[in-house]
XYZ file of C-alpha atoms in Angstrom:
39
model
C 38.338 -58.647 73.011
C 40.931 -57.306 75.408
C 43.246 -56.522 72.508
C 40.533 -54.485 70.778
C 39.867 -52.593 74.069
C 43.597 -51.828 74.442
C 43.816 -50.637 70.797
C 40.777 -48.411 71.317
C 42.417 -46.939 74.488
C 45.725 -46.271 72.776
C 43.978 -44.748 69.710
C 41.981 -42.481 71.908
C 45.100 -41.484 73.869
C 46.909 -40.785 70.574
C 44.049 -38.644 69.241
C 43.752 -36.719 72.512
C 47.500 -36.057 72.522
C 47.377 -34.951 68.895
C 44.418 -32.587 69.720
C 46.144 -31.109 72.759
C 49.375 -30.608 70.683
C 47.369 -28.881 67.959
C 45.672 -26.652 70.403
C 49.039 -25.662 72.027
C 50.534 -24.859 68.624
C 47.486 -22.803 67.566
C 47.688 -20.910 70.940
C 51.412 -20.225 70.435
C 50.770 -19.057 66.834
C 47.953 -16.745 67.925
C 50.218 -15.262 70.633
C 52.999 -14.653 68.177
C 50.668 -13.246 65.495
C 48.371 -11.081 67.722
C 50.854 -10.284 70.383
C 48.548 -11.426 73.122
C 47.208 -14.816 74.336
C 44.143 -16.221 72.675
C 40.953 -15.387 74.645
C-alpha cells in the first residue's frame, strides 16, 4: 500500500516536471519565433 502511494507520488512528480519542461520549451520557442514572449 505504501509502495503504491510512493509510486503514485513519484509518477505525478515526473508528469508535472515533464509538463513544466514542455511549457518552458514551448515558451522559449514562441519567443524565438515571434520575437516576443507568449501572452
